[in-house]
mmCIF file of C-alpha atoms in Angstrom:
data_model
loop_
_atom_site.group_PDB
_atom_site.id
_atom_site.type_symbol
_atom_site.label_atom_id
_atom_site.label_comp_id
_atom_site.label_asym_id
_atom_site.label_seq_id
_atom_site.Cartn_x
_atom_site.Cartn_y
_atom_site.Cartn_z
ATOM 1 C CA UNK A 459 0.041 -0.156 0.309
ATOM 2 C CA UNK A 460 1.524 3.893 -1.088
ATOM 3 C CA UNK A 461 2.039 5.833 1.729
ATOM 4 C CA UNK A 462 0.418 8.637 0.425
ATOM 5 C CA UNK A 463 -2.760 6.550 1.361
ATOM 6 C CA UNK A 464 -1.638 5.454 5.239
ATOM 7 C CA UNK A 465 -4.560 7.547 6.658
ATOM 8 C CA UNK A 466 -7.426 6.804 4.332
ATOM 9 C CA UNK A 467 -9.708 5.237 6.704
ATOM 10 C CA UNK A 468 -9.302 8.660 9.001
ATOM 11 C CA UNK A 469 -9.722 10.642 5.735
ATOM 12 C CA UNK A 470 -12.603 8.849 4.119
ATOM 13 C CA UNK A 471 -14.239 9.164 7.608
ATOM 14 C CA UNK A 472 -13.681 12.707 7.395
ATOM 15 C CA UNK A 473 -15.331 13.316 3.876
ATOM 16 C CA UNK A 474 -18.367 10.909 5.331
ATOM 17 C CA UNK A 475 -18.341 13.428 7.721
ATOM 18 C CA UNK A 476 -18.418 16.541 5.693
ATOM 19 C CA UNK A 477 -21.135 15.551 3.520
ATOM 20 C CA UNK A 478 -22.823 14.150 6.512
ATOM 21 C CA UNK A 479 -22.639 17.536 8.157
ATOM 22 C CA UNK A 480 -24.998 19.332 4.970
ATOM 23 C CA UNK A 481 -27.179 16.447 4.476
ATOM 24 C CA UNK A 482 -28.478 17.051 7.700
ATOM 25 C CA UNK A 483 -29.155 20.287 6.649
ATOM 26 C CA UNK A 484 -31.263 19.310 3.781
ATOM 27 C CA UNK A 485 -35.124 21.193 4.682
ATOM 28 C CA UNK A 486 -38.025 18.818 2.988
ATOM 29 C CA UNK A 487 -38.221 21.058 0.040
ATOM 30 C CA UNK A 488 -34.451 21.011 -1.043
ATOM 31 C CA UNK A 489 -34.565 17.204 -1.600
ATOM 32 C CA UNK A 490 -35.983 17.996 -5.166
ATOM 33 C CA UNK A 491 -33.542 21.084 -5.900
ATOM 34 C CA UNK A 492 -30.386 21.355 -8.733
ATOM 35 C CA UNK A 493 -27.080 20.522 -7.668
ATOM 36 C CA UNK A 494 -24.055 21.185 -10.024
ATOM 37 C CA UNK A 495 -24.209 17.950 -11.294
ATOM 38 C CA UNK A 496 -26.585 18.390 -14.061
ATOM 39 C CA UNK A 497 -27.630 15.105 -14.206
ATOM 40 C CA UNK A 498 -28.729 15.031 -10.068
ATOM 41 C CA UNK A 499 -31.108 16.981 -7.570
ATOM 42 C CA UNK A 500 -30.281 16.471 -3.767
ATOM 43 C CA UNK A 501 -32.127 13.590 -3.693
ATOM 44 C CA UNK A 502 -30.698 11.511 -6.008
ATOM 45 C CA UNK A 503 -27.112 12.695 -5.573
ATOM 46 C CA UNK A 504 -27.377 11.591 -1.449
ATOM 47 C CA UNK A 505 -28.119 8.041 -3.201
ATOM 48 C CA UNK A 506 -25.278 8.176 -5.573
ATOM 49 C CA UNK A 507 -23.148 8.526 -2.183
ATOM 50 C CA UNK A 508 -24.873 6.027 -0.360
ATOM 51 C CA UNK A 509 -25.369 3.930 -3.426
ATOM 52 C CA UNK A 510 -21.539 4.404 -4.087
ATOM 53 C CA UNK A 511 -20.951 3.074 -0.372
ATOM 54 C CA UNK A 512 -22.420 0.274 -0.192
ATOM 55 C CA UNK A 513 -21.138 -0.611 -4.459
ATOM 56 C CA UNK A 514 -17.647 -0.379 -2.441
ATOM 57 C CA UNK A 515 -18.293 -3.085 0.129
ATOM 58 C CA UNK A 516 -19.810 -4.987 -2.844
ATOM 59 C CA UNK A 517 -16.257 -4.950 -4.918
ATOM 60 C CA UNK A 518 -14.017 -5.407 -1.860
ATOM 61 C CA UNK A 519 -16.299 -8.624 -1.607
ATOM 62 C CA UNK A 520 -15.421 -9.637 -4.752
ATOM 63 C CA UNK A 521 -18.348 -7.982 -6.324
ATOM 64 C CA UNK A 522 -17.810 -7.245 -10.453
ATOM 65 C CA UNK A 523 -17.772 -3.914 -12.029
ATOM 66 C CA UNK A 524 -20.644 -4.660 -14.214
ATOM 67 C CA UNK A 525 -22.732 -5.357 -10.951
ATOM 68 C CA UNK A 526 -21.378 -2.095 -9.485
ATOM 69 C CA UNK A 527 -22.438 -0.278 -12.301
ATOM 70 C CA UNK A 528 -25.978 -2.116 -13.004
ATOM 71 C CA UNK A 529 -26.701 -1.307 -9.220
ATOM 72 C CA UNK A 530 -25.483 2.429 -9.446
ATOM 73 C CA UNK A 531 -28.203 3.831 -9.575
ATOM 74 C CA UNK A 532 -30.616 1.805 -7.898
ATOM 75 C CA UNK A 533 -32.415 2.965 -4.258
ATOM 76 C CA UNK A 534 -30.771 2.891 -1.080
ATOM 77 C CA UNK A 535 -32.276 6.024 0.521
ATOM 78 C CA UNK A 536 -35.585 3.379 1.734
ATOM 79 C CA UNK A 537 -36.555 6.887 2.929
ATOM 80 C CA UNK A 538 -34.579 7.656 5.398
ATOM 81 C CA UNK A 539 -31.954 9.615 3.528
ATOM 82 C CA UNK A 540 -29.871 10.162 6.519
ATOM 83 C CA UNK A 541 -30.310 7.590 8.269
ATOM 84 C CA UNK A 542 -29.418 5.429 5.174
ATOM 85 C CA UNK A 543 -26.189 7.659 4.120
ATOM 86 C CA UNK A 544 -25.005 7.090 7.197
ATOM 87 C CA UNK A 545 -25.288 3.465 7.833
ATOM 88 C CA UNK A 546 -23.629 3.126 4.265
ATOM 89 C CA UNK A 547 -21.189 4.868 5.604
ATOM 90 C CA UNK A 548 -19.679 3.418 9.186
ATOM 91 C CA UNK A 549 -20.512 -0.207 6.718
ATOM 92 C CA UNK A 550 -18.263 1.128 4.078
ATOM 93 C CA UNK A 551 -15.419 2.021 6.882
ATOM 94 C CA UNK A 552 -15.885 -1.078 8.819
ATOM 95 C CA UNK A 553 -15.461 -3.036 5.465
ATOM 96 C CA UNK A 554 -12.394 -1.557 4.557
ATOM 97 C CA UNK A 555 -11.162 -0.953 8.414
ATOM 98 C CA UNK A 556 -10.569 -4.839 8.374
ATOM 99 C CA UNK A 557 -7.550 -6.832 8.019
ATOM 100 C CA UNK A 558 -6.204 -6.499 4.424
ATOM 101 C CA UNK A 559 -8.500 -4.995 3.267
ATOM 102 C CA UNK A 560 -6.785 -2.338 2.027
ATOM 103 C CA UNK A 561 -4.651 -4.091 -0.081
ATOM 104 C CA UNK A 562 -7.136 -6.729 -1.926
ATOM 105 C CA UNK A 563 -7.462 -6.116 -5.294
ATOM 106 C CA UNK A 564 -10.847 -4.591 -6.383
ATOM 107 C CA UNK A 565 -12.988 -5.041 -9.655
ATOM 108 C CA UNK A 566 -13.610 -0.917 -10.265
ATOM 109 C CA UNK A 567 -15.475 -0.189 -13.424
ATOM 110 C CA UNK A 568 -12.279 2.449 -14.363
ATOM 111 C CA UNK A 569 -9.513 -0.323 -13.895
ATOM 112 C CA UNK A 570 -8.926 -2.809 -11.236
ATOM 113 C CA UNK A 571 -7.377 -1.408 -8.008
ATOM 114 C CA UNK A 572 -6.464 -2.236 -4.280
ATOM 115 C CA UNK A 573 -8.413 -1.728 -1.737
ATOM 116 C CA UNK A 574 -6.506 1.516 -0.667
ATOM 117 C CA UNK A 575 -7.024 3.311 -3.918
ATOM 118 C CA UNK A 576 -10.367 2.583 -3.827
ATOM 119 C CA UNK A 577 -11.000 4.248 -0.996
ATOM 120 C CA UNK A 578 -8.888 7.052 -1.744
ATOM 121 C CA UNK A 579 -11.390 7.524 -4.902
ATOM 122 C CA UNK A 580 -14.860 7.374 -2.787
ATOM 123 C CA UNK A 581 -12.530 9.836 -0.106
ATOM 124 C CA UNK A 582 -12.553 12.248 -2.599
ATOM 125 C CA UNK A 583 -15.779 11.545 -4.093
ATOM 126 C CA UNK A 584 -17.656 12.641 -0.933
ATOM 127 C CA UNK A 585 -14.776 15.753 -0.676
ATOM 128 C CA UNK A 586 -16.159 16.815 -3.918
ATOM 129 C CA UNK A 587 -19.556 16.187 -3.433
ATOM 130 C CA UNK A 588 -20.175 17.510 -0.001
ATOM 131 C CA UNK A 589 -19.513 21.272 -1.814
ATOM 132 C CA UNK A 590 -22.000 19.811 -4.513
ATOM 133 C CA UNK A 591 -24.087 19.368 -1.725
ATOM 134 C CA UNK A 592 -23.788 22.598 0.590
ATOM 135 C CA UNK A 593 -23.831 25.157 -3.016
ATOM 136 C CA UNK A 594 -27.160 22.598 -3.588
ATOM 137 C CA UNK A 595 -29.168 23.509 -0.413
ATOM 138 C CA UNK A 596 -26.874 26.890 0.959
ATOM 139 C CA UNK A 597 -25.583 25.423 3.731
ATOM 140 C CA UNK A 598 -21.321 26.282 4.554
ATOM 141 C CA UNK A 599 -19.549 25.674 1.541
ATOM 142 C CA UNK A 600 -15.838 25.546 2.963
ATOM 143 C CA UNK A 601 -14.399 21.956 3.523
ATOM 144 C CA UNK A 602 -11.766 20.699 6.151
ATOM 145 C CA UNK A 603 -8.818 22.160 4.987
ATOM 146 C CA UNK A 604 -7.389 19.539 5.670
ATOM 147 C CA UNK A 605 -9.242 16.994 3.238
ATOM 148 C CA UNK A 606 -9.199 19.955 0.981
ATOM 149 C CA UNK A 607 -5.099 19.971 0.900
ATOM 150 C CA UNK A 608 -5.267 16.113 0.784
ATOM 151 C CA UNK A 609 -7.431 15.110 -2.102
ATOM 152 C CA UNK A 610 -5.779 17.732 -4.251
ATOM 153 C CA UNK A 611 -2.647 16.397 -3.352
ATOM 154 C CA UNK A 612 -2.883 13.104 -4.159
ATOM 155 C CA UNK A 613 -5.403 13.774 -6.785
ATOM 156 C CA UNK A 614 -2.714 12.306 -9.894
ATOM 157 C CA UNK A 615 -2.169 8.780 -7.528
ATOM 158 C CA UNK A 616 -5.921 8.294 -6.924
ATOM 159 C CA UNK A 617 -6.243 8.317 -10.521
ATOM 160 C CA UNK A 618 -3.423 6.727 -11.704
ATOM 161 C CA UNK A 619 -3.578 3.733 -13.713
ATOM 162 C CA UNK A 620 -7.323 3.859 -14.856
ATOM 163 C CA UNK A 621 -9.623 4.556 -17.875
ATOM 164 C CA UNK A 622 -10.432 8.033 -16.557
ATOM 165 C CA UNK A 623 -9.039 10.812 -14.132
ATOM 166 C CA UNK A 624 -10.460 14.152 -13.127
ATOM 167 C CA UNK A 625 -6.289 14.825 -14.149
ATOM 168 C CA UNK A 626 -6.527 13.553 -17.683
ATOM 169 C CA UNK A 627 -6.901 16.008 -21.144
ATOM 170 C CA UNK A 628 -9.004 13.959 -23.225
ATOM 171 C CA UNK A 629 -10.376 11.740 -21.541
ATOM 172 C CA UNK A 630 -14.111 10.783 -22.178
ATOM 173 C CA UNK A 631 -15.814 12.713 -19.292
ATOM 174 C CA UNK A 632 -18.127 10.141 -18.622
ATOM 175 C CA UNK A 633 -17.128 10.137 -15.105
ATOM 176 C CA UNK A 634 -15.972 13.652 -14.710
ATOM 177 C CA UNK A 635 -16.627 16.856 -15.928
ATOM 178 C CA UNK A 636 -13.817 19.024 -17.472
ATOM 179 C CA UNK A 637 -11.707 21.170 -15.516
ATOM 180 C CA UNK A 638 -13.272 24.884 -15.455
ATOM 181 C CA UNK A 639 -11.163 27.634 -16.955
ATOM 182 C CA UNK A 640 -9.351 29.669 -16.184
ATOM 183 C CA UNK A 641 -7.306 29.534 -12.917
ATOM 184 C CA UNK A 642 -8.392 32.924 -10.510
ATOM 185 C CA UNK A 643 -5.678 35.143 -9.244
ATOM 186 C CA UNK A 644 -4.712 33.894 -5.696
ATOM 187 C CA UNK A 645 -7.438 31.041 -5.571
ATOM 188 C CA UNK A 646 -7.620 29.040 -2.114
ATOM 189 C CA UNK A 647 -6.426 25.417 -2.492
ATOM 190 C CA UNK A 648 -10.621 24.912 -2.112
ATOM 191 C CA UNK A 649 -10.933 26.997 -4.739
ATOM 192 C CA UNK A 650 -8.494 24.934 -7.159
ATOM 193 C CA UNK A 651 -9.655 21.832 -6.176
ATOM 194 C CA UNK A 652 -12.937 22.666 -7.259
ATOM 195 C CA UNK A 653 -11.575 24.133 -10.457
ATOM 196 C CA UNK A 654 -10.016 21.097 -11.151
ATOM 197 C CA UNK A 655 -12.843 19.225 -10.793
ATOM 198 C CA UNK A 656 -14.739 20.890 -13.403
ATOM 199 C CA UNK A 657 -17.261 23.056 -10.729
#
């Protein structure tokens, strides 16, 4: 396992807590609200995050990329988005915290990854979507600086060797929006990370 991913369980939990904090701020009338992700409203974004956690647990337990994609948009909230997401986050952290899990090979849709690299992808996803959710529901948008720094510093290694990356020019953009351009003078680390991921 790469030394860069040594604290990945803690970082994953930090990114999940950032998403949870915004999720708890969602008012009933905001579930159909649009998000910065054009294909998702608030409800479907939360479902995407919850289903993603469960999907990564399935990959860790030997599930296939095809099955992951087949279930990607199926309902995982069951009428209680907050509880469903928090439960899925805890289940994911517990699964990846098991002995040997971070060294296991996962059949991810973007290519084979170790458990550690997969969880780094999940951590990055949760960080960026925490901002998306905050923007959608007018919640505080500033992310934990430690999380922002880690995600930005490790974007290249997190997606190394995969079929698509937020850092790759000419990628299919099936999974990642194109980086926003140009950079702003004096932009913060968070602003730079969001720009690199198409926000």
